[in-house]
mmCIF file of C-alpha atoms and ligand atoms in Angstrom:
data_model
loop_
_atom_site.group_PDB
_atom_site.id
_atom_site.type_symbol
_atom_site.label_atom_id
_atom_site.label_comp_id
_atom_site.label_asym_id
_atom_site.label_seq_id
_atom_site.Cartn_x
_atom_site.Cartn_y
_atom_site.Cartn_z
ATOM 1 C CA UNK E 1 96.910 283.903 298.203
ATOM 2 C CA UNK E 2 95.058 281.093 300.080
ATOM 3 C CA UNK E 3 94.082 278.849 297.247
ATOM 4 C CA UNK E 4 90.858 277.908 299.092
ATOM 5 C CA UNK E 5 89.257 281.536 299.744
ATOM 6 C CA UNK E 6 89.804 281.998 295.897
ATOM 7 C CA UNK E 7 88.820 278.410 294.906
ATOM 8 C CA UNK E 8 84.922 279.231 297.588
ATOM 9 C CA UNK E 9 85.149 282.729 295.540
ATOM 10 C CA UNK E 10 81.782 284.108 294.470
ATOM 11 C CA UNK E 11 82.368 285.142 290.686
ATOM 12 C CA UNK E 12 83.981 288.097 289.634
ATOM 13 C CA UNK E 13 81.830 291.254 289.819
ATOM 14 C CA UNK E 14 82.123 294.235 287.082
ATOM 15 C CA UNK E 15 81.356 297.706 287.498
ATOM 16 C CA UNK E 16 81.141 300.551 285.275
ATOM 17 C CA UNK E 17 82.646 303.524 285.325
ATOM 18 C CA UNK E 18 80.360 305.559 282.736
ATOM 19 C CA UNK E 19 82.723 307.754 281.072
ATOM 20 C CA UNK E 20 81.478 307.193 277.696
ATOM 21 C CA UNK E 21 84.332 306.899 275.597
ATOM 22 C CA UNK E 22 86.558 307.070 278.904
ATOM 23 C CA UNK E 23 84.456 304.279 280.508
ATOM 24 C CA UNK E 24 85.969 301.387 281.662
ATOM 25 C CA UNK E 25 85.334 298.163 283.640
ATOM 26 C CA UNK E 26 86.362 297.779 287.694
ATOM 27 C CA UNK E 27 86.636 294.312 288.191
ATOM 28 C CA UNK E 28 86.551 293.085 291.509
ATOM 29 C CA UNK E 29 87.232 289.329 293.132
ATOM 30 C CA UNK E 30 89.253 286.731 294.565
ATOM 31 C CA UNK E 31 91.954 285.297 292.349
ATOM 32 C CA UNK E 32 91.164 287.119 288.956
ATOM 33 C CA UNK E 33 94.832 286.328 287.520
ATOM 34 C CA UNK E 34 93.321 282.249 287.564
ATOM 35 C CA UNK E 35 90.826 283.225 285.083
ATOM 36 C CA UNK E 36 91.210 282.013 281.749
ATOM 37 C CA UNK E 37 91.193 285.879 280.383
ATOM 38 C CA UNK E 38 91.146 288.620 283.160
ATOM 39 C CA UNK E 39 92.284 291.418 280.569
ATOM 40 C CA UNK E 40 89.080 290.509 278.772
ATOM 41 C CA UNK E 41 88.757 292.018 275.486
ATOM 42 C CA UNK E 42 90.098 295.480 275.920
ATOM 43 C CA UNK E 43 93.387 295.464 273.838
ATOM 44 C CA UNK E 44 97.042 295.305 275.067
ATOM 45 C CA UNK E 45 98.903 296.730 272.370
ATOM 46 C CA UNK E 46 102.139 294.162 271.242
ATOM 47 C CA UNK E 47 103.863 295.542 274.435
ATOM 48 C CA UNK E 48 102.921 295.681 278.501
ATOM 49 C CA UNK E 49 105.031 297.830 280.517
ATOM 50 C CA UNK E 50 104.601 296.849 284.083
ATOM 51 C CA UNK E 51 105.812 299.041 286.736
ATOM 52 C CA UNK E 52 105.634 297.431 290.004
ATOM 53 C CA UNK E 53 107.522 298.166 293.507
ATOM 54 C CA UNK E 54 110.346 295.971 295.078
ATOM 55 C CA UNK E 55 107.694 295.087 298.087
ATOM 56 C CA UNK E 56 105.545 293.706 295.152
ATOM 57 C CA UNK E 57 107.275 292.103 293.092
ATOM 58 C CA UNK E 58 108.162 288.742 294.922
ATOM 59 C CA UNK E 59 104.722 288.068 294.977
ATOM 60 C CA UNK E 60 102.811 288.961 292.380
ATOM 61 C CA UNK E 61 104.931 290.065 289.134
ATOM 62 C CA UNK E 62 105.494 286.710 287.649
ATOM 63 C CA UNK E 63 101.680 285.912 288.061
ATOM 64 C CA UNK E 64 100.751 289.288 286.205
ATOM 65 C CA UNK E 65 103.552 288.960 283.377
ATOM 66 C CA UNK E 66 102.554 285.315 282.655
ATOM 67 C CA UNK E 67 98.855 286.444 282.500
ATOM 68 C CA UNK E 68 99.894 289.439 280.074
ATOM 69 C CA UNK E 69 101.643 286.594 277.824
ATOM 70 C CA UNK E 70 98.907 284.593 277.717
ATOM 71 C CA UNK E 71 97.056 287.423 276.366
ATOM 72 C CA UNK E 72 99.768 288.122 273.730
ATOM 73 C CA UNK E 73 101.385 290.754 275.018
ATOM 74 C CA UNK E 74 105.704 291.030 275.250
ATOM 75 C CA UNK E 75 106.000 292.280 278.858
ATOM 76 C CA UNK E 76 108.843 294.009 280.287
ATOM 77 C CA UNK E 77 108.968 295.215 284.012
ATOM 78 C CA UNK E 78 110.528 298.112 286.125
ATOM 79 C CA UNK E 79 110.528 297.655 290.058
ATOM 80 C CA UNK E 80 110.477 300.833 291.897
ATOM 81 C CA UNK E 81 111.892 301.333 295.456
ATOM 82 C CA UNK E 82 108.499 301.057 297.992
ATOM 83 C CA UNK E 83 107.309 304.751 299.119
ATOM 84 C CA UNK E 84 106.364 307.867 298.355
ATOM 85 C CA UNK E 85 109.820 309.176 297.929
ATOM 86 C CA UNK E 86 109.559 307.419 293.880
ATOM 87 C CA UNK E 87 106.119 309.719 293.562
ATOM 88 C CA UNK E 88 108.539 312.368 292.375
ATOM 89 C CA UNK E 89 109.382 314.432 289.044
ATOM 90 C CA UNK E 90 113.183 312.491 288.915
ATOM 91 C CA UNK E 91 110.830 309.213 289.743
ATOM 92 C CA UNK E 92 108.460 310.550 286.524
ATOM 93 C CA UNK E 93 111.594 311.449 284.490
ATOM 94 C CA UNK E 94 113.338 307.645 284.869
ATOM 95 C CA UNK E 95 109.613 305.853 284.151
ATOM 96 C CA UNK E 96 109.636 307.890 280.988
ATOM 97 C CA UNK E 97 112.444 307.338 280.039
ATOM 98 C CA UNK E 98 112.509 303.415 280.517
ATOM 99 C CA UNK E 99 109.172 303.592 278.470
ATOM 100 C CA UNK E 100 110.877 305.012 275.198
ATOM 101 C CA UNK E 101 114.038 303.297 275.710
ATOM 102 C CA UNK E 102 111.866 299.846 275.845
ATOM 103 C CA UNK E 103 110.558 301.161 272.265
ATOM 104 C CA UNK E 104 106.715 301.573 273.758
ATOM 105 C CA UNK E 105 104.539 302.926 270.979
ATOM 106 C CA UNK E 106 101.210 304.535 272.015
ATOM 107 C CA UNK E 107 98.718 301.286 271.155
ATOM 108 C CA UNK E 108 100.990 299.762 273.926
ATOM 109 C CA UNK E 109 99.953 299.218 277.624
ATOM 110 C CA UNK E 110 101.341 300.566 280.676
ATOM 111 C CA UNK E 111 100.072 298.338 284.006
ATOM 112 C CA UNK E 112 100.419 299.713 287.198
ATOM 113 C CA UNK E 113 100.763 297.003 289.453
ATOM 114 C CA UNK E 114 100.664 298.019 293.042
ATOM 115 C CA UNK E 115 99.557 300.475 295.583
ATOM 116 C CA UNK E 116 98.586 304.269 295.197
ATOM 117 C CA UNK E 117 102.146 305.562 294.877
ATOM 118 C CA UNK E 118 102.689 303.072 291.924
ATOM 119 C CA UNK E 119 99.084 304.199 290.780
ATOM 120 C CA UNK E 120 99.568 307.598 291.116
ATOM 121 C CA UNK E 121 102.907 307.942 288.788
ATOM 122 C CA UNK E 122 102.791 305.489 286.623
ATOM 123 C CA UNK E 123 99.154 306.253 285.753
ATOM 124 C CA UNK E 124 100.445 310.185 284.971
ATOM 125 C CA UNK E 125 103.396 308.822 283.191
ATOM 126 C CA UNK E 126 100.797 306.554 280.821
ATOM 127 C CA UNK E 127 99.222 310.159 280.616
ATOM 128 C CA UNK E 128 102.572 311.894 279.173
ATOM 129 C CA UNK E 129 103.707 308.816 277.332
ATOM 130 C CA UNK E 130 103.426 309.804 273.517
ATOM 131 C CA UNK E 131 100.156 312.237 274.689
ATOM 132 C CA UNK E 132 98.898 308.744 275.859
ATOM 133 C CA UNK E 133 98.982 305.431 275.830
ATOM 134 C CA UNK E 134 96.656 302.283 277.565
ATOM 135 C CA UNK E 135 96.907 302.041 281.581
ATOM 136 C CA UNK E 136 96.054 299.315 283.476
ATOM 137 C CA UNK E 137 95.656 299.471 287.112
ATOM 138 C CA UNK E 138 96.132 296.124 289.325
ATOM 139 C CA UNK E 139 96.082 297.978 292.586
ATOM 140 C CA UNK E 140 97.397 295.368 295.061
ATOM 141 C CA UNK E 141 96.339 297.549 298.315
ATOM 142 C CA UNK E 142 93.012 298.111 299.800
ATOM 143 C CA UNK E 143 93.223 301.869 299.490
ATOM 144 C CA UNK E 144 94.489 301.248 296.258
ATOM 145 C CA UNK E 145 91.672 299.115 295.342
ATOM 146 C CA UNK E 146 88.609 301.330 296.759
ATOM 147 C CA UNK E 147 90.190 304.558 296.015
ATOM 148 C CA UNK E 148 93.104 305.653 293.739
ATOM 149 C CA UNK E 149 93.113 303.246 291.464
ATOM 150 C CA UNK E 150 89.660 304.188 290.299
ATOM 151 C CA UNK E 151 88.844 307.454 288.655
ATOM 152 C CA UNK E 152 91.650 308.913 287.232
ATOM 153 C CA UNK E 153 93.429 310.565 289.469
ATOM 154 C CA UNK E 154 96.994 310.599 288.874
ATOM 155 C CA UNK E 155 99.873 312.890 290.536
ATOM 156 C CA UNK E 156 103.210 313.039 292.158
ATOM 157 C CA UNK E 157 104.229 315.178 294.929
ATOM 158 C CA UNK E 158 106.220 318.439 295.116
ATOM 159 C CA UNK E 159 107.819 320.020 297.953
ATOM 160 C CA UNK E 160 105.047 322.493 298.203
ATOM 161 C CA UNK E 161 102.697 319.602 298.332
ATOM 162 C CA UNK E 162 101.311 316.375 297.969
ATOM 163 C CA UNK E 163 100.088 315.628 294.307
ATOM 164 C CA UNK E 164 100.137 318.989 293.395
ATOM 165 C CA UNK E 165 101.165 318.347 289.832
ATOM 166 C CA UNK E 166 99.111 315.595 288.108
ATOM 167 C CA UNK E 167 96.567 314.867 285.558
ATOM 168 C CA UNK E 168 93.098 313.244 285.285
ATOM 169 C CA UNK E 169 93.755 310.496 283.029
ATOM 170 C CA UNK E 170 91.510 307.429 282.857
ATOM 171 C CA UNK E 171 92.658 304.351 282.862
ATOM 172 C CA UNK E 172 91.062 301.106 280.208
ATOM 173 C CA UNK E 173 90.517 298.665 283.265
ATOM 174 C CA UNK E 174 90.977 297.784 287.140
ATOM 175 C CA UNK E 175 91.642 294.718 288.160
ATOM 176 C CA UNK E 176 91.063 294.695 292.035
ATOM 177 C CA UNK E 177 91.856 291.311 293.076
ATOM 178 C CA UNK E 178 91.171 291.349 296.685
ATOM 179 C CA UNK E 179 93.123 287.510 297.529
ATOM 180 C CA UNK E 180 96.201 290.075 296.747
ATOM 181 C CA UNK E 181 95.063 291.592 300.057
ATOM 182 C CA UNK E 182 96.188 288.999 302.063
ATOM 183 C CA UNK E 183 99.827 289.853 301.622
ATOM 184 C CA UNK E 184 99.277 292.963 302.656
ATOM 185 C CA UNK E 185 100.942 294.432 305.799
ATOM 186 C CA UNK E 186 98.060 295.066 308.893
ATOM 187 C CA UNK E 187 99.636 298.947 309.240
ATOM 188 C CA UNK E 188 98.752 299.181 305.358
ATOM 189 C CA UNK E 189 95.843 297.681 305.689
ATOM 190 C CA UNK E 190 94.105 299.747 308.585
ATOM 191 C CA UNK E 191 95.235 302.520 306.521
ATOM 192 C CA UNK E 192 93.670 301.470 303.202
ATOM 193 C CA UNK E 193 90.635 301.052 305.972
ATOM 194 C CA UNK E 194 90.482 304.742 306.521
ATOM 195 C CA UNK E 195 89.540 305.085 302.846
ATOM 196 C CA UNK E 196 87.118 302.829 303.180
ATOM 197 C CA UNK E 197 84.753 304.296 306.333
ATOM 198 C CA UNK E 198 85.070 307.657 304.107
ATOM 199 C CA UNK E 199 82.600 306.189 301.940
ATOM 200 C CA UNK E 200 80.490 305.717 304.962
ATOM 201 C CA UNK E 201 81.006 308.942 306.521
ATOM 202 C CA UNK E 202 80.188 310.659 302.797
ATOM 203 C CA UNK E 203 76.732 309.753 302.214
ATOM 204 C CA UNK E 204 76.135 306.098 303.209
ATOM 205 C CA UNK E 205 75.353 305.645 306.734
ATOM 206 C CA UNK E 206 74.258 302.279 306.724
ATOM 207 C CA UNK E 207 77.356 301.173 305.182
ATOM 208 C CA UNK E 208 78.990 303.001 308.249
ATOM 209 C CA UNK E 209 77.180 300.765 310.287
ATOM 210 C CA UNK E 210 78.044 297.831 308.507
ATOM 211 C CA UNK E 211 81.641 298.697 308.820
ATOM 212 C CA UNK E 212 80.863 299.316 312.973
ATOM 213 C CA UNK E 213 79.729 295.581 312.897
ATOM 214 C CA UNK E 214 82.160 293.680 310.677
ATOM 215 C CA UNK E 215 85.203 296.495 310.268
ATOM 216 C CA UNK E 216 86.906 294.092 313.131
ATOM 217 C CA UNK E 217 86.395 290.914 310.976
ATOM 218 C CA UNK E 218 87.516 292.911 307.646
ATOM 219 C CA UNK E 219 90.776 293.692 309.184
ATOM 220 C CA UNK E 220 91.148 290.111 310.496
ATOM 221 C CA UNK E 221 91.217 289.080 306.810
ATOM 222 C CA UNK E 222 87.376 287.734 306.533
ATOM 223 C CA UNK E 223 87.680 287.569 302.502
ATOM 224 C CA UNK E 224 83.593 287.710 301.980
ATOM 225 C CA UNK E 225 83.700 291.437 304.306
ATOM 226 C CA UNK E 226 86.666 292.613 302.015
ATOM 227 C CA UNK E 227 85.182 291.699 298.657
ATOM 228 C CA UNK E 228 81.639 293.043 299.537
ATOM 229 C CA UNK E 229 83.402 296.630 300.947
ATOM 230 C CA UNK E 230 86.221 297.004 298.091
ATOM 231 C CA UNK E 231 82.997 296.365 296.093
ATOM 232 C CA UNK E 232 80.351 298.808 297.908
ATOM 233 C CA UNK E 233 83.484 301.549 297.774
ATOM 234 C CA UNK E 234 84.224 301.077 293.825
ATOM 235 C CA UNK E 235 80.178 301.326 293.110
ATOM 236 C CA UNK E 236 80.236 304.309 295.528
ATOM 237 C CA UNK E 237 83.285 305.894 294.257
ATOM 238 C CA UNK E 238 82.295 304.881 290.280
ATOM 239 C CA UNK E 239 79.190 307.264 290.776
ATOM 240 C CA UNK E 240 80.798 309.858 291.803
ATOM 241 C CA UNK E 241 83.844 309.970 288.946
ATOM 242 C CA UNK E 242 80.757 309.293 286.621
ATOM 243 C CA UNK E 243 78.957 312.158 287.488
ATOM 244 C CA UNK E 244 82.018 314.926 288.025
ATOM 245 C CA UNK E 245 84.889 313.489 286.272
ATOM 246 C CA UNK E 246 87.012 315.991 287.017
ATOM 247 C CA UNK E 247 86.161 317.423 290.287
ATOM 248 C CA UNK E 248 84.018 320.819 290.022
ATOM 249 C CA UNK E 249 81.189 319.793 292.445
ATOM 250 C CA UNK E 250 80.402 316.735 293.804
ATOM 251 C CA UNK E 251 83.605 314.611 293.603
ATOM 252 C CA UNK E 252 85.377 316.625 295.908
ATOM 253 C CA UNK E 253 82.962 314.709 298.815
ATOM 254 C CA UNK E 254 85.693 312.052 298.066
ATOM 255 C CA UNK E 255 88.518 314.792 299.586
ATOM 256 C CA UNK E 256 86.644 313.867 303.085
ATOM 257 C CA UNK E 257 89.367 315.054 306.050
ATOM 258 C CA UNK E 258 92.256 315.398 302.709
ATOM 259 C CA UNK E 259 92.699 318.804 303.476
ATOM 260 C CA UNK E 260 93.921 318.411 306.862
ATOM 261 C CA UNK E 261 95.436 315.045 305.893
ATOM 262 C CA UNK E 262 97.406 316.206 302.925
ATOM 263 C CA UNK E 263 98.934 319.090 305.415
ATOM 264 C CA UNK E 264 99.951 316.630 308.102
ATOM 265 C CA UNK E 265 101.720 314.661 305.251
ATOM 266 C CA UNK E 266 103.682 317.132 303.736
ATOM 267 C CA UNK E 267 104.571 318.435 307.248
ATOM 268 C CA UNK E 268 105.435 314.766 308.263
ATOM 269 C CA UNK E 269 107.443 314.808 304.975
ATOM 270 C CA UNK E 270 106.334 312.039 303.273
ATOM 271 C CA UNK E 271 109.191 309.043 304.594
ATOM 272 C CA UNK E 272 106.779 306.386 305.840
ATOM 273 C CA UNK E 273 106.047 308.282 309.353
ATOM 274 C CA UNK E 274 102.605 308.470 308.708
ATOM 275 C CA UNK E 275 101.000 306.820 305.699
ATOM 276 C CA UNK E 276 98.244 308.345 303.983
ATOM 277 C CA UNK E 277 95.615 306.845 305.290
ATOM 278 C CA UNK E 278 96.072 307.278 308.534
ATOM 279 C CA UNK E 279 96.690 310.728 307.627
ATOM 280 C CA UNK E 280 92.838 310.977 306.393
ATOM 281 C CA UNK E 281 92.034 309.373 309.938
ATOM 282 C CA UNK E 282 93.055 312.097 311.499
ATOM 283 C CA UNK E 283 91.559 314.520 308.551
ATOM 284 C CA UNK E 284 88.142 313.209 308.920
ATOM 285 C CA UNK E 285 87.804 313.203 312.379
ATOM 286 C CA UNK E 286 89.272 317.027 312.316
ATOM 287 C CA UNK E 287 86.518 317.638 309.895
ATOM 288 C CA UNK E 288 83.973 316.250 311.742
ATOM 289 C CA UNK E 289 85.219 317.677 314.994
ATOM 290 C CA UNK E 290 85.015 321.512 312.498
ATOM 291 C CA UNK E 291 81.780 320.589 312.036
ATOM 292 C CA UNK E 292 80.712 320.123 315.526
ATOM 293 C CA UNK E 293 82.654 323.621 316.522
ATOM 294 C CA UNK E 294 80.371 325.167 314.015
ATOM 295 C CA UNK E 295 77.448 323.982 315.443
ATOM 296 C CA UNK E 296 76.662 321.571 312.185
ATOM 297 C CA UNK E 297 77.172 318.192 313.542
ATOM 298 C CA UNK E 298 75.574 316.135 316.719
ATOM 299 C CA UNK E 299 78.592 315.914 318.961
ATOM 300 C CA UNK E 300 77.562 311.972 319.586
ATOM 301 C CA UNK E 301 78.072 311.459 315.779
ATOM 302 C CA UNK E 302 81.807 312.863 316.176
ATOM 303 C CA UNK E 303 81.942 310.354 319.053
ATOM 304 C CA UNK E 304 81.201 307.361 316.889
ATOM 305 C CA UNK E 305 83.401 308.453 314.168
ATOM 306 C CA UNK E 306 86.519 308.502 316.313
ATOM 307 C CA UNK E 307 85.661 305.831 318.430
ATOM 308 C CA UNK E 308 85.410 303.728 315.475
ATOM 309 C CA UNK E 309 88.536 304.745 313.244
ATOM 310 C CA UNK E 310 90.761 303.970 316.913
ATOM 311 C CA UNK E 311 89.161 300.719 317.380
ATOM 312 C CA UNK E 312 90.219 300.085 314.215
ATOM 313 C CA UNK E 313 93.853 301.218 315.554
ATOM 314 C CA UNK E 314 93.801 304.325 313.464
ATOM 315 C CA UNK E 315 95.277 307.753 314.852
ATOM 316 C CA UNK E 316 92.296 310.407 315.127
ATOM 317 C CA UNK E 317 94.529 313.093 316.614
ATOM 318 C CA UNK E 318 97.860 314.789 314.748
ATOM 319 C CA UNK E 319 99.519 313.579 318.293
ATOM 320 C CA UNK E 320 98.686 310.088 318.061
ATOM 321 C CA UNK E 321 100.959 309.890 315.354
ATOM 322 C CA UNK E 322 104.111 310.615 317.389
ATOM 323 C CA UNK E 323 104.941 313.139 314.962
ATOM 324 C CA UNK E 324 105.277 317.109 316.463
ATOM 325 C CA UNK E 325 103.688 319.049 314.339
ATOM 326 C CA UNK E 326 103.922 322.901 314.227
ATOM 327 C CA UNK E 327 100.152 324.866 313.632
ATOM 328 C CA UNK E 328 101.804 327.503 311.467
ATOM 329 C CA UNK E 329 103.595 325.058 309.248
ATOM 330 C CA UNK E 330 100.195 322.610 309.226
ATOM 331 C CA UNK E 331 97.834 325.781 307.877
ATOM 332 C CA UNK E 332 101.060 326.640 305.727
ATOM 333 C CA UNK E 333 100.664 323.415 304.263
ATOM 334 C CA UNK E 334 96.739 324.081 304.035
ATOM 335 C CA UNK E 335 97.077 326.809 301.651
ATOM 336 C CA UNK E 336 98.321 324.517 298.979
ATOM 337 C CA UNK E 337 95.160 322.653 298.947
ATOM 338 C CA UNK E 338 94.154 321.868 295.010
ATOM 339 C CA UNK E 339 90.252 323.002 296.221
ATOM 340 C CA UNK E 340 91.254 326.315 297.084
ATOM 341 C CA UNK E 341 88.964 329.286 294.981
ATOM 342 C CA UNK E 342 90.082 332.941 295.350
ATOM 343 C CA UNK E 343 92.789 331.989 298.317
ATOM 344 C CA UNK E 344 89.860 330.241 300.146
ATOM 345 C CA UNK E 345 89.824 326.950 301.357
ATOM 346 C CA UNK E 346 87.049 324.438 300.376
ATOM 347 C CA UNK E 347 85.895 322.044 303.445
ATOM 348 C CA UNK E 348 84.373 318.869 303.358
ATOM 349 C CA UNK E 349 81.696 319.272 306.306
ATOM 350 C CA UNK E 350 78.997 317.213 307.539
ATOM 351 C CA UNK E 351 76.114 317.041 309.534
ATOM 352 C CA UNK E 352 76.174 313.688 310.601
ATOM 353 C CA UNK E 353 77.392 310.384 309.533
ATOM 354 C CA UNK E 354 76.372 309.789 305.994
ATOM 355 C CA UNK E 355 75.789 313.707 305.366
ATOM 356 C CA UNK E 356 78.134 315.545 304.341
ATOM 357 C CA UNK E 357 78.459 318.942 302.101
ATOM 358 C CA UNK E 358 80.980 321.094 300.433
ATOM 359 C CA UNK E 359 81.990 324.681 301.973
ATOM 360 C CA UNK E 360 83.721 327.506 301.209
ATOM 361 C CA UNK E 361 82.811 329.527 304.078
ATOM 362 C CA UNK E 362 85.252 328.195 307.030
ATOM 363 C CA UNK E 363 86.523 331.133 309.545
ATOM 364 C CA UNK E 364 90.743 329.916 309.721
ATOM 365 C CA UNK E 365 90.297 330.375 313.173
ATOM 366 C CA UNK E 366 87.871 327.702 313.455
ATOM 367 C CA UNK E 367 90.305 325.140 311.721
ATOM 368 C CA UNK E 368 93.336 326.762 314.136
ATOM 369 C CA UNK E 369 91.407 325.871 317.033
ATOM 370 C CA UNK E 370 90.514 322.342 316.235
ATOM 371 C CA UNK E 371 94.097 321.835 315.219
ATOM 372 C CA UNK E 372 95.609 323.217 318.365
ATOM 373 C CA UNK E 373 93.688 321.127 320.554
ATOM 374 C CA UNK E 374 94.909 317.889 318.541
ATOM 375 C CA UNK E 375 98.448 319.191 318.707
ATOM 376 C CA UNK E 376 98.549 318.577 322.420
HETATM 377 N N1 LIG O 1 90.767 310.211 295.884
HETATM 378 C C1 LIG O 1 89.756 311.147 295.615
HETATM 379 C C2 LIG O 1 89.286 311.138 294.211
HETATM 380 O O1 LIG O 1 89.633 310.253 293.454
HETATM 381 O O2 LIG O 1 88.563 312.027 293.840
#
């Protein structure tokens, strides 16, 4: 972390997720684990389980489990191989099983410190953990940090499908300290990026144009862009969760382009080919580009969309990735989605930057089409 971005830090800023007695605090800033008490008041239990990945470890691990000590808490740590491969029921099975081996009783704290894949499982095993027991997220990525990490989401993948088995299960706090950002890898980072214009593209235009104006310097590592969009995203994304926890109207705006993303995933197979956000790249500019083919969306606001996720070196096509991917195995995949009602598929659609709406009314052959063409 460069010790003078965090030392010309603006304070910390907090924001609610209003879950009543779910709700928790998101706190976001540079350089949170130099606070006197970034755990605040909320509780650890005697023990901290920290589950952390071999990328992340080096840098941050010792930080977090001398800041757990100094909150009273015994820490011990498990370091998971990096990828998606440890998102995975025999990944599940060996977190569980470290957890009651280290003795973890259910007023103890699990902390998941890392990006969405670390999220994602340890956050369901916290869920499963003796019915339950205190997670902490310290997402360390910038999807992690305006996305997964928030919301209670958590999952691991199947063969049939990415995070097809899973649980909502909120967690007691986010830390989102966005100094850990700098460590970050650019390919992870224009992918955590992807996440981020989805807020824009959902219902806050201006915030797309703010991201068309200072996306470039965000990327570049500008830390006053990345703490003002990880915070606009978690005050976006807190609203949402707040008002549909569990995803049976309005939350699913946040599956923007997931439908087509979580296809091209599973079809890519998940071993580091294509990384999830750029994945939803592609998604949201297939969306849009459905949108357009059914006459809902100004073709010049499809334009800016893709223009903008490539200049931000983003795919926008399933070819850019490299990848060959087969149309019958993609709307395979499709039929898997977690929206699907009846054997329908659910849509996120839009007409226009900023506007978009849930559908359940897509013709297939609409979505083959606008596949095809970005097959070629
Ligand atoms: N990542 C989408 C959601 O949390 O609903």
């Amino acid at each position: 972390m460069d010790s003078n971005a965090v030392e010309s830090a603006p304070p910390p800023e907090s924001i609610d997720v209003a879950l009543g007695a779910r709700g928790y605090r998101v706190v976001v800033g540079a350089g949170l684990f130099g606070l006197p008490t970034p755990f605040g008041d909320i509780g650890l239990g005697r023990r901290a389980a920290i589950i952390t990945d071999e990328n992340i470890a080096p840098l941050y691990l010792a930080t977090v489990e001398a800041a757990l000590a100094a909150a009273g808490a015994e820490t011990t740590s498990m370091i998971l191989p990096p990828g998606e491969a440890s998102k995975s029921f025999a990944g599940l099975e060996r977190i569980l099983g470290w957890l009651l081996d280290a003795g973890m009783e259910r007023g103890d704290s699990v902390v998941a410190l890392g990006g969405g894949v670390v999220g994602d499982v340890a956050g369901l095993a916290a869920s499963l953990m003796k019915r339950g027991c205190r997670l902490i997220q310290i997402p360390t990525t910038l999807l992690a940090q305006v996305d997964s990490s928030v919301g209670g989401k958590t999952a691991i993948d199947m063969p049939q499908g990415k995070n097809l088995v899973g649980a909502f299960y909120q967690p007691g706090l986010v830390l989102a300290d966005t100094a850990m950002l700098d460590s970050l890898p650019p390919r992870e980072m224009r992918a955590g990026y992807a996440e981020v214009v989805k807020y824009g593209l959902i219902d806050k235009p201006e915030f797309f144009a703010w991201l068309e104006e200072n996306g470039a310097s965000l990327l570049a590592g500008n830390p006053q862009a990345r703490r003002y969009a990880v915070s606009a995203c978690v005050r976006a994304k807190a609203a949402i969760v707040a008002e549909d926890e569990r995803e049976q109207g309005r939350r699913a705006l946040l599956n923007l382009g997931h439908t087509f993303a979580h296809a091209l995933e599973a079809a890519a197979g998940y071993g580091g080919e294509l990384l999830h956000g750029e994945a939803v790249a592609i998604g949201m500019t297939l969306a849009f580009e459905l949108s357009a083919r059914l006459g809902r969306c100004p073709a010049a606001d499809v334009a800016r969309v893709r223009d903008h996720l490539r200049s931000a070196g983003l795919p926008v096509r399933p070819a850019d990735s490299g990848i060959s991917f087969k149309l019958d195995i993609l709307l395979a995949h499709m039929q898997q989605d977690k929206k699907a009602k009846a054997g329908r598929l659910t849509f996120i659609l839009a007409k226009g930057i900023g506007k978009s709406f849930i559908s359940d009314d897509v013709d297939m052959d609409d979505v083959r089409m606008v596949l095809e063409a970005g097959l070629e």
